[in-house]
Amino acid sequence: MTQTVLVINSGSSSIKYQLINPETGDAIAKGIVERIGEELGEITHTYAGDVTSEERAIPDHEVGMREVLRLFDEKGPALSTAGIVAVGHRVVQGGKYFAGPALITDEVRNLIEQLCPMAPLHNPAHLKGIDVARDLMSDIPHVAVFDTAFFQQLPAKTSTYALNAQVAETYAVRRYGAHGTSHQFISGEVAKFLGRDDLKQIVMHLGNGASVSAVKNGQPIDTSMGLTPLEGLVMGTRTGDIDPAVVFHLARQGGMSIDEIDHLFNKESGMKGLTGETDMRSVWKLIHNDEDHETQAKARVAMDIYINRLLKYVGSYTAELGGLDVITFTAGIGENDWNVRRELAEALAPFGVKIDLEKNDGRIGEPRIISTPDSSVLLLVYPTNEELAIAQQALTLL
Ligand code: AMP
């Protein structure tokens, strides 16, 4: 019988799930429970081309998970005959404990709980999903796959801040990275796609959250996210790199609390803070709107900041890698926004990077090379698939 993995990504008010065949990569069924805890929640389940959408109150994750199981029962495929060999749970923060996927025992569950202060928005939400799913599907092994695991291999020189060593040790302050499941998946797929293991790669995971990594011969050597996903690139709502003294300044001069600054940096900054828009498509609309020159100019500057940040990382990572073979673009912006790819490639033109504009245009959803044959660096678009990566990693433990 076909072996499948049920992948669960439990957020604070949502549960996303996919039933995956890890061998073929096919998503057999998928869905999302949204607005858990609100007056009216919604659950959408897709199987064999049929989409079922229902609105009802979903007071907590247990009810949400029961609804998922009910829809599998009613709309298919029946889980009892779907060949499920594991449930794979996405977990954002694995701290220093997890350098790979882990079979969820009570001990592992408690370690994920211990790490909640390091990921206060994510780990508690994952735990709700894990606890309920372990309860309701107790006869199937559950595996946690951590966003930070890949970057546990970072060398000390890029995982360590130049912070007082004792303070760093006491509070477990180091660079953990994030999006590691995607960076690991993409860098591995690119090596297969090009038929080479000895690659100096830059992987750009550009979504609403965005990060870039440098991978040499399959090993990560640097990444842009740090203790938390706030560090690094300009994002939909996050500042990315910023002088930490801005925090002192806003606290002292602006009388802002730590929670207010946390919210400002994580939720009200980045493209949203610069333009009022989070989505790149909306930012481009502002840039192309000739009727409102002031808004247009602001949006253009925001895009320049965004592209310039990418450029700085390409420069520094090329130096760290000792050269560069390939830049791969992935996630919502990386896969779909050909203007971002074009502007970055044009900024790299002095280094012999050449983009093929025809290949770059359009959204095909397939892995493809978008540089010209004589480009000094290969440019690739490669769709990420974190659910498949989680399913494949879960399978390695069985
Ligand atoms: P993700 O977090 O990977 O789901 O990416 C979501 C982001 O991708 C959105 O906020 C948009 O900024 C961006 N995005 C999605 N589709 C497009 C598109 N067709 N063109 C430009 N940006 C897009």
Tab-separated table of C-alpha atoms and ligand atoms in Angstrom:
chain	number	residue	atom	x	y	z
A	1	MET	CA	0.000	0.000	0.000
A	2	THR	CA	1.105	3.599	-0.618
A	3	GLN	CA	2.747	5.144	2.439
A	4	THR	CA	1.501	8.607	3.342
A	5	VAL	CA	2.311	11.251	5.957
A	6	LEU	CA	-0.200	13.653	7.476
A	7	VAL	CA	1.598	17.002	7.836
A	8	ILE	CA	0.231	19.437	10.401
A	9	ASN	CA	1.153	23.099	10.824
A	10	SER	CA	-0.658	24.342	13.894
A	11	GLY	CA	-0.724	28.120	14.349
A	12	SER	CA	-2.228	30.260	17.089
A	13	SER	CA	-5.642	30.431	15.394
A	14	SER	CA	-5.319	27.960	12.539
A	15	ILE	CA	-4.444	24.376	11.675
A	16	LYS	CA	-3.130	23.689	8.173
A	17	TYR	CA	-2.816	20.078	7.057
A	18	GLN	CA	-1.823	17.994	4.061
A	19	LEU	CA	-1.908	14.282	3.437
A	20	ILE	CA	1.186	13.634	1.343
A	21	ASN	CA	2.737	10.798	-0.567
A	22	PRO	CA	6.404	11.504	0.243
A	23	GLU	CA	7.647	9.416	-2.682
A	24	THR	CA	5.764	11.197	-5.447
A	25	GLY	CA	5.298	14.508	-3.611
A	26	ASP	CA	1.550	14.379	-4.342
A	27	ALA	CA	-0.747	16.174	-1.906
A	28	ILE	CA	-3.596	13.671	-1.698
A	29	ALA	CA	-5.791	15.914	0.441
A	30	LYS	CA	-5.288	19.230	2.189
A	31	GLY	CA	-7.107	21.829	4.186
A	32	ILE	CA	-7.118	24.578	6.733
A	33	VAL	CA	-9.039	25.345	9.906
A	34	GLU	CA	-9.134	29.105	10.388
A	35	ARG	CA	-10.200	31.603	13.038
A	36	ILE	CA	-10.012	29.137	15.934
A	37	GLY	CA	-11.326	30.809	19.091
A	38	GLU	CA	-13.317	33.454	17.204
A	39	GLU	CA	-17.098	33.608	17.021
A	40	LEU	CA	-17.196	31.990	13.605
A	41	GLY	CA	-14.428	29.747	12.320
A	42	GLU	CA	-14.025	28.149	8.927
A	43	ILE	CA	-12.744	24.831	7.693
A	44	THR	CA	-11.821	24.093	4.094
A	45	HIS	CA	-10.995	20.571	2.961
A	46	THR	CA	-9.859	19.600	-0.538
A	47	TYR	CA	-9.785	16.038	-1.827
A	48	ALA	CA	-9.831	14.704	-5.389
A	49	GLY	CA	-10.745	18.099	-6.813
A	50	ASP	CA	-13.695	18.585	-4.427
A	51	VAL	CA	-13.489	21.582	-2.121
A	52	THR	CA	-15.642	21.540	1.023
A	53	SER	CA	-15.942	24.761	2.980
A	54	GLU	CA	-17.900	25.036	6.222
A	55	GLU	CA	-18.363	27.860	8.696
A	56	ARG	CA	-18.923	27.050	12.330
A	57	ALA	CA	-17.652	27.975	15.779
A	58	ILE	CA	-14.304	26.308	16.463
A	59	PRO	CA	-13.578	27.251	20.078
A	60	ASP	CA	-10.190	25.517	20.396
A	61	HIS	CA	-7.589	23.345	18.670
A	62	GLU	CA	-9.163	20.122	19.946
A	63	VAL	CA	-12.453	20.919	18.235
A	64	GLY	CA	-10.493	22.053	15.159
A	65	MET	CA	-8.585	18.762	14.973
A	66	ARG	CA	-11.772	16.737	15.483
A	67	GLU	CA	-13.327	18.676	12.589
A	68	VAL	CA	-10.363	17.763	10.382
A	69	LEU	CA	-10.785	14.075	11.220
A	70	ARG	CA	-14.544	14.309	10.617
A	71	LEU	CA	-14.005	15.819	7.151
A	72	PHE	CA	-11.523	13.084	6.248
A	73	ASP	CA	-14.211	10.623	7.377
A	74	GLU	CA	-17.044	12.248	5.450
A	75	LYS	CA	-15.299	13.621	2.359
A	76	GLY	CA	-12.338	11.255	2.138
A	77	PRO	CA	-9.916	9.796	1.963
A	78	ALA	CA	-10.687	7.574	4.965
A	79	LEU	CA	-7.651	7.898	7.204
A	80	SER	CA	-7.880	4.269	8.331
A	81	THR	CA	-7.105	3.118	4.796
A	82	ALA	CA	-4.935	6.042	3.628
A	83	GLY	CA	-1.667	4.315	4.556
A	84	ILE	CA	-0.598	6.933	7.108
A	85	VAL	CA	2.751	5.918	8.581
A	86	ALA	CA	3.456	9.168	10.456
A	87	VAL	CA	2.095	12.544	11.434
A	88	GLY	CA	4.668	15.280	10.785
A	89	HIS	CA	4.395	18.470	12.832
A	90	ARG	CA	6.057	21.724	11.832
A	91	VAL	CA	7.809	23.336	14.810
A	92	VAL	CA	9.468	26.751	14.436
A	93	GLN	CA	11.954	26.651	17.315
A	94	GLY	CA	14.021	23.593	18.206
A	95	GLY	CA	16.725	25.537	20.055
A	96	LYS	CA	19.994	23.727	20.678
A	97	TYR	CA	18.196	20.431	21.298
A	98	PHE	CA	17.215	19.458	17.775
A	99	ALA	CA	19.551	19.231	14.782
A	100	GLY	CA	17.087	17.041	12.883
A	101	PRO	CA	13.547	15.650	13.073
A	102	ALA	CA	12.493	13.996	16.350
A	103	LEU	CA	9.977	11.315	17.209
A	104	ILE	CA	7.605	13.029	19.625
A	105	THR	CA	7.796	11.395	23.044
A	106	ASP	CA	6.676	13.095	26.258
A	107	GLU	CA	10.282	14.213	26.722
A	108	VAL	CA	10.500	15.773	23.259
A	109	ARG	CA	7.129	17.432	23.793
A	110	ASN	CA	8.384	18.962	27.028
A	111	LEU	CA	11.542	20.279	25.365
A	112	ILE	CA	9.378	22.000	22.735
A	113	GLU	CA	7.469	23.535	25.638
A	114	GLN	CA	10.698	24.659	27.319
A	115	LEU	CA	11.552	26.524	24.114
A	116	CYS	CA	8.338	28.588	24.158
A	117	PRO	CA	10.085	31.752	25.424
A	118	MET	CA	12.313	31.603	22.315
A	119	ALA	CA	9.278	31.476	19.981
A	120	PRO	CA	6.351	32.817	22.005
A	121	LEU	CA	4.041	33.160	18.997
A	122	HIS	CA	4.792	29.785	17.469
A	123	ASN	CA	5.811	26.975	19.837
A	124	PRO	CA	2.748	27.262	22.138
A	125	ALA	CA	0.503	27.050	19.060
A	126	HIS	CA	2.416	24.023	17.738
A	127	LEU	CA	2.050	22.319	21.113
A	128	LYS	CA	-1.715	22.680	21.019
A	129	GLY	CA	-1.767	20.882	17.679
A	130	ILE	CA	0.728	18.248	18.811
A	131	ASP	CA	-1.141	17.447	22.039
A	132	VAL	CA	-4.524	17.117	20.380
A	133	ALA	CA	-3.216	15.146	17.400
A	134	ARG	CA	-1.249	12.726	19.628
A	135	ASP	CA	-4.417	12.202	21.619
A	136	LEU	CA	-6.690	11.631	18.655
A	137	MET	CA	-4.213	9.595	16.585
A	138	SER	CA	-2.361	7.753	19.310
A	139	ASP	CA	-1.569	4.660	17.229
A	140	ILE	CA	0.531	6.581	14.671
A	141	PRO	CA	4.075	7.879	15.317
A	142	HIS	CA	4.259	11.682	15.507
A	143	VAL	CA	7.393	13.467	14.346
A	144	ALA	CA	8.447	17.076	14.965
A	145	VAL	CA	10.332	18.800	12.150
A	146	PHE	CA	12.074	21.981	13.238
A	147	ASP	CA	12.589	25.189	11.235
A	148	THR	CA	15.862	25.724	13.070
A	149	ALA	CA	17.324	22.202	12.715
A	150	PHE	CA	19.255	22.726	9.455
A	151	PHE	CA	21.031	25.751	10.920
A	152	GLN	CA	22.275	23.859	13.966
A	153	GLN	CA	25.132	22.988	11.591
A	154	LEU	CA	26.181	26.645	11.224
A	155	PRO	CA	29.813	27.203	12.169
A	156	ALA	CA	30.413	29.054	15.457
A	157	LYS	CA	31.628	32.136	13.603
A	158	THR	CA	28.192	32.723	12.045
A	159	SER	CA	25.952	31.289	14.785
A	160	THR	CA	27.494	33.381	17.579
A	161	TYR	CA	26.763	37.041	18.312
A	162	ALA	CA	29.594	39.227	19.610
A	163	LEU	CA	27.620	39.557	22.817
A	164	ASN	CA	29.052	39.022	26.285
A	165	ALA	CA	29.638	35.264	26.276
A	166	GLN	CA	28.291	34.672	29.771
A	167	VAL	CA	25.058	36.512	29.074
A	168	ALA	CA	24.686	34.677	25.764
A	169	GLU	CA	25.207	31.320	27.526
A	170	THR	CA	22.799	32.105	30.381
A	171	TYR	CA	19.973	33.157	28.082
A	172	ALA	CA	20.719	30.800	25.153
A	173	VAL	CA	21.247	33.774	22.847
A	174	ARG	CA	22.656	32.661	19.496
A	175	ARG	CA	21.663	32.684	15.854
A	176	TYR	CA	19.207	29.813	15.331
A	177	GLY	CA	17.964	30.828	11.875
A	178	ALA	CA	14.522	29.916	10.553
A	179	HIS	CA	12.887	28.605	7.349
A	180	GLY	CA	15.530	25.862	7.677
A	181	THR	CA	13.215	23.173	6.311
A	182	SER	CA	12.836	25.216	3.114
A	183	HIS	CA	16.548	26.115	2.821
A	184	GLN	CA	17.533	22.464	3.323
A	185	PHE	CA	14.905	21.224	0.857
A	186	ILE	CA	15.742	23.791	-1.826
A	187	SER	CA	19.529	23.475	-1.572
A	188	GLY	CA	19.176	19.675	-1.779
A	189	GLU	CA	16.795	19.874	-4.747
A	190	VAL	CA	19.065	22.332	-6.569
A	191	ALA	CA	22.022	19.954	-6.157
A	192	LYS	CA	19.890	17.156	-7.641
A	193	PHE	CA	18.525	19.431	-10.399
A	194	LEU	CA	22.044	20.423	-11.446
A	195	GLY	CA	23.540	16.994	-10.767
A	196	ARG	CA	26.285	18.469	-8.548
A	197	ASP	CA	27.018	18.285	-4.824
A	198	ASP	CA	30.004	20.656	-4.838
A	199	LEU	CA	27.980	23.851	-5.130
A	200	LYS	CA	28.346	27.300	-3.618
A	201	GLN	CA	24.721	28.259	-3.270
A	202	ILE	CA	22.694	31.215	-2.119
A	203	VAL	CA	19.067	30.330	-1.377
A	204	MET	CA	16.591	33.202	-1.187
A	205	HIS	CA	13.359	32.254	0.562
A	206	LEU	CA	11.378	35.424	-0.175
A	207	GLY	CA	7.864	35.212	1.217
A	208	ASN	CA	5.990	37.417	3.641
A	209	GLY	CA	8.741	36.310	6.023
A	210	ALA	CA	12.037	36.244	4.133
A	211	SER	CA	15.483	34.794	4.679
A	212	VAL	CA	18.609	34.000	2.717
A	213	SER	CA	21.193	31.320	3.322
A	214	ALA	CA	24.655	30.438	2.074
A	215	VAL	CA	25.148	26.699	1.520
A	216	LYS	CA	28.489	25.145	0.598
A	217	ASN	CA	28.619	21.502	-0.528
A	218	GLY	CA	25.252	20.907	1.140
A	219	GLN	CA	26.233	22.467	4.500
A	220	PRO	CA	24.756	25.790	5.645
A	221	ILE	CA	27.480	28.302	6.448
A	222	ASP	CA	25.385	31.400	7.138
A	223	THR	CA	21.777	32.551	7.226
A	224	SER	CA	20.057	35.888	7.666
A	225	MET	CA	17.600	35.125	10.486
A	226	GLY	CA	19.019	35.085	13.992
A	227	LEU	CA	17.761	34.469	17.508
A	228	THR	CA	14.330	35.092	15.985
A	229	PRO	CA	13.010	35.631	12.445
A	230	LEU	CA	13.358	39.409	12.883
A	231	GLU	CA	16.974	39.636	11.720
A	232	GLY	CA	18.058	39.935	8.107
A	233	LEU	CA	16.063	40.881	5.036
A	234	VAL	CA	13.316	43.476	4.757
A	235	MET	CA	10.036	41.535	5.086
A	236	GLY	CA	6.301	42.097	4.692
A	237	THR	CA	5.986	43.548	8.187
A	238	ARG	CA	9.453	43.083	9.783
A	239	THR	CA	12.363	45.512	9.792
A	240	GLY	CA	15.072	42.916	9.227
A	241	ASP	CA	18.537	44.210	10.179
A	242	ILE	CA	18.399	47.363	12.259
A	243	ASP	CA	20.744	49.005	14.761
A	244	PRO	CA	19.724	47.536	18.170
A	245	ALA	CA	20.246	51.035	19.594
A	246	VAL	CA	16.995	52.023	17.861
A	247	VAL	CA	15.340	50.040	20.684
A	248	PHE	CA	17.085	52.129	23.367
A	249	HIS	CA	16.252	55.316	21.480
A	250	LEU	CA	12.545	54.502	21.109
A	251	ALA	CA	12.329	53.447	24.751
A	252	ARG	CA	14.121	56.526	26.057
A	253	GLN	CA	12.894	59.197	23.651
A	254	GLY	CA	9.545	57.698	22.620
A	255	GLY	CA	8.619	56.189	25.994
A	256	MET	CA	7.717	52.980	24.190
A	257	SER	CA	7.527	49.691	26.084
A	258	ILE	CA	9.426	46.575	25.024
A	259	ASP	CA	6.162	44.965	23.885
A	260	GLU	CA	5.295	48.009	21.793
A	261	ILE	CA	8.709	47.992	20.120
A	262	ASP	CA	8.459	44.226	19.559
A	263	HIS	CA	5.101	44.764	17.831
A	264	LEU	CA	6.435	47.731	15.847
A	265	PHE	CA	9.483	45.847	14.542
A	266	ASN	CA	7.663	42.574	13.819
A	267	LYS	CA	4.207	43.668	12.680
A	268	GLU	CA	4.235	47.323	11.616
A	269	SER	CA	7.534	47.719	9.799
A	270	GLY	CA	9.141	46.302	6.649
A	271	MET	CA	7.197	46.966	3.441
A	272	LYS	CA	4.054	47.645	5.468
A	273	GLY	CA	5.749	50.262	7.605
A	274	LEU	CA	7.357	51.922	4.593
A	275	THR	CA	4.413	51.883	2.168
A	276	GLY	CA	1.272	50.828	4.052
A	277	GLU	CA	1.185	47.634	1.947
A	278	THR	CA	2.447	44.184	2.960
A	279	ASP	CA	1.941	42.390	-0.345
A	280	MET	CA	4.551	43.003	-3.049
A	281	ARG	CA	1.863	43.077	-5.732
A	282	SER	CA	0.303	46.091	-3.980
A	283	VAL	CA	3.700	47.774	-3.592
A	284	TRP	CA	4.328	47.434	-7.353
A	285	LYS	CA	0.883	48.927	-8.011
A	286	LEU	CA	1.883	51.987	-5.974
A	287	ILE	CA	5.151	52.211	-7.908
A	288	HIS	CA	3.321	52.077	-11.231
A	289	ASN	CA	0.646	54.589	-10.227
A	290	ASP	CA	1.632	57.886	-11.860
A	291	GLU	CA	-1.257	59.797	-10.340
A	292	ASP	CA	0.032	59.975	-6.773
A	293	HIS	CA	3.678	61.009	-7.010
A	294	GLU	CA	4.375	61.165	-3.291
A	295	THR	CA	3.104	57.641	-2.585
A	296	GLN	CA	4.822	56.428	-5.716
A	297	ALA	CA	8.177	57.856	-4.631
A	298	LYS	CA	7.859	56.333	-1.150
A	299	ALA	CA	7.034	52.915	-2.607
A	300	ARG	CA	10.000	53.156	-4.970
A	301	VAL	CA	12.342	53.920	-2.080
A	302	ALA	CA	10.882	50.980	-0.132
A	303	MET	CA	11.581	48.676	-3.088
A	304	ASP	CA	15.105	50.081	-3.383
A	305	ILE	CA	15.690	49.295	0.301
A	306	TYR	CA	14.304	45.782	-0.232
A	307	ILE	CA	16.522	45.075	-3.271
A	308	ASN	CA	19.578	46.718	-1.712
A	309	ARG	CA	19.278	44.458	1.346
A	310	LEU	CA	19.222	41.406	-0.951
A	311	LEU	CA	22.261	42.766	-2.786
A	312	LYS	CA	24.233	43.243	0.444
A	313	TYR	CA	23.554	39.641	1.447
A	314	VAL	CA	24.581	38.328	-1.965
A	315	GLY	CA	27.828	40.286	-1.684
A	316	SER	CA	28.685	39.157	1.811
A	317	TYR	CA	27.627	35.536	1.256
A	318	THR	CA	29.634	35.326	-1.987
A	319	ALA	CA	32.672	36.427	-0.001
A	320	GLU	CA	31.918	33.933	2.777
A	321	LEU	CA	31.386	31.120	0.265
A	322	GLY	CA	34.596	32.025	-1.577
A	323	GLY	CA	32.675	32.324	-4.854
A	324	LEU	CA	29.179	31.621	-6.073
A	325	ASP	CA	27.636	29.062	-8.448
A	326	VAL	CA	23.920	29.587	-8.082
A	327	ILE	CA	21.277	31.883	-6.606
A	328	THR	CA	17.880	30.213	-6.158
A	329	PHE	CA	14.665	32.163	-5.661
A	330	THR	CA	11.791	30.524	-3.805
A	331	ALA	CA	8.563	31.216	-1.801
A	332	GLY	CA	5.776	33.699	-2.694
A	333	ILE	CA	7.940	36.584	-3.903
A	334	GLY	CA	10.917	34.505	-5.036
A	335	GLU	CA	8.723	32.286	-7.214
A	336	ASN	CA	6.295	34.908	-8.531
A	337	ASP	CA	7.789	38.378	-8.516
A	338	TRP	CA	9.855	38.612	-11.689
A	339	ASN	CA	10.490	42.340	-11.121
A	340	VAL	CA	12.302	41.679	-7.835
A	341	ARG	CA	14.396	38.977	-9.519
A	342	ARG	CA	15.146	41.251	-12.474
A	343	GLU	CA	16.154	44.245	-10.347
A	344	LEU	CA	18.465	42.145	-8.194
A	345	ALA	CA	20.031	40.530	-11.275
A	346	GLU	CA	20.534	43.951	-12.875
A	347	ALA	CA	22.267	45.210	-9.749
A	348	LEU	CA	24.599	42.200	-10.025
A	349	ALA	CA	25.351	42.840	-13.716
A	350	PRO	CA	28.805	44.367	-12.958
A	351	PHE	CA	29.772	40.896	-11.669
A	352	GLY	CA	28.788	39.156	-14.878
A	353	VAL	CA	25.324	38.065	-13.768
A	354	LYS	CA	22.963	37.965	-16.742
A	355	ILE	CA	19.265	37.294	-16.523
A	356	ASP	CA	17.240	35.972	-19.465
A	357	LEU	CA	14.252	38.321	-19.367
A	358	GLU	CA	12.018	36.012	-21.335
A	359	LYS	CA	12.684	33.052	-19.041
A	360	ASN	CA	12.344	35.300	-16.003
A	361	ASP	CA	8.888	36.608	-16.962
A	362	GLY	CA	5.823	34.715	-15.948
A	363	ARG	CA	4.939	32.271	-13.231
A	364	ILE	CA	5.313	28.700	-14.315
A	365	GLY	CA	5.433	26.877	-10.994
A	366	GLU	CA	8.219	24.619	-12.287
A	367	PRO	CA	11.925	24.640	-11.410
A	368	ARG	CA	13.734	26.618	-14.098
A	369	ILE	CA	16.942	28.405	-14.997
A	370	ILE	CA	16.391	32.128	-15.647
A	371	SER	CA	19.979	33.218	-16.378
A	372	THR	CA	21.625	33.273	-19.795
A	373	PRO	CA	24.161	30.523	-20.668
A	374	ASP	CA	27.056	33.023	-20.335
A	375	SER	CA	26.001	34.369	-16.901
A	376	SER	CA	28.746	34.177	-14.259
A	377	VAL	CA	26.193	32.793	-11.789
A	378	LEU	CA	23.275	30.489	-12.452
A	379	LEU	CA	19.924	32.007	-11.481
A	380	LEU	CA	17.186	29.523	-10.632
A	381	VAL	CA	13.537	29.654	-9.640
A	382	TYR	CA	12.623	26.595	-7.594
A	383	PRO	CA	9.217	26.222	-5.883
A	384	THR	CA	9.549	25.347	-2.232
A	385	ASN	CA	7.383	22.649	-0.679
A	386	GLU	CA	7.783	22.683	3.095
A	387	GLU	CA	5.000	20.140	3.615
A	388	LEU	CA	6.734	17.624	1.359
A	389	ALA	CA	10.044	18.331	3.106
A	390	ILE	CA	8.376	17.679	6.489
A	391	ALA	CA	6.821	14.452	5.191
A	392	GLN	CA	10.168	13.258	3.814
A	393	GLN	CA	12.000	14.104	7.041
A	394	ALA	CA	9.324	12.365	9.139
A	395	LEU	CA	9.769	9.247	7.056
A	396	THR	CA	13.509	9.123	7.745
A	397	LEU	CA	12.771	8.321	11.414
A	398	LEU	CA	10.576	5.309	10.769
B	1	AMP	P1	4.629	33.306	1.267
B	1	AMP	O1	4.876	33.852	2.634
B	1	AMP	O2	5.742	32.477	0.738
B	1	AMP	O3	3.284	32.648	1.117
B	1	AMP	O4	4.574	34.598	0.300
B	1	AMP	C1	3.537	35.538	0.373
B	1	AMP	C2	3.948	36.806	-0.334
B	1	AMP	O5	4.322	36.527	-1.700
B	1	AMP	C3	2.840	37.838	-0.487
B	1	AMP	O6	2.724	38.648	0.661
B	1	AMP	C4	3.275	38.639	-1.685
B	1	AMP	O7	4.107	39.698	-1.271
B	1	AMP	C5	4.105	37.677	-2.486
B	1	AMP	N1	3.461	37.258	-3.747
B	1	AMP	C6	2.612	36.250	-3.941
B	1	AMP	N2	2.226	36.197	-5.243
B	1	AMP	C7	2.869	37.199	-5.867
B	1	AMP	C8	2.923	37.684	-7.212
B	1	AMP	N3	2.215	37.115	-8.178
B	1	AMP	N4	3.716	38.738	-7.477
B	1	AMP	C9	4.431	39.338	-6.502
B	1	AMP	N5	4.442	38.920	-5.224
B	1	AMP	C10	3.666	37.881	-4.917
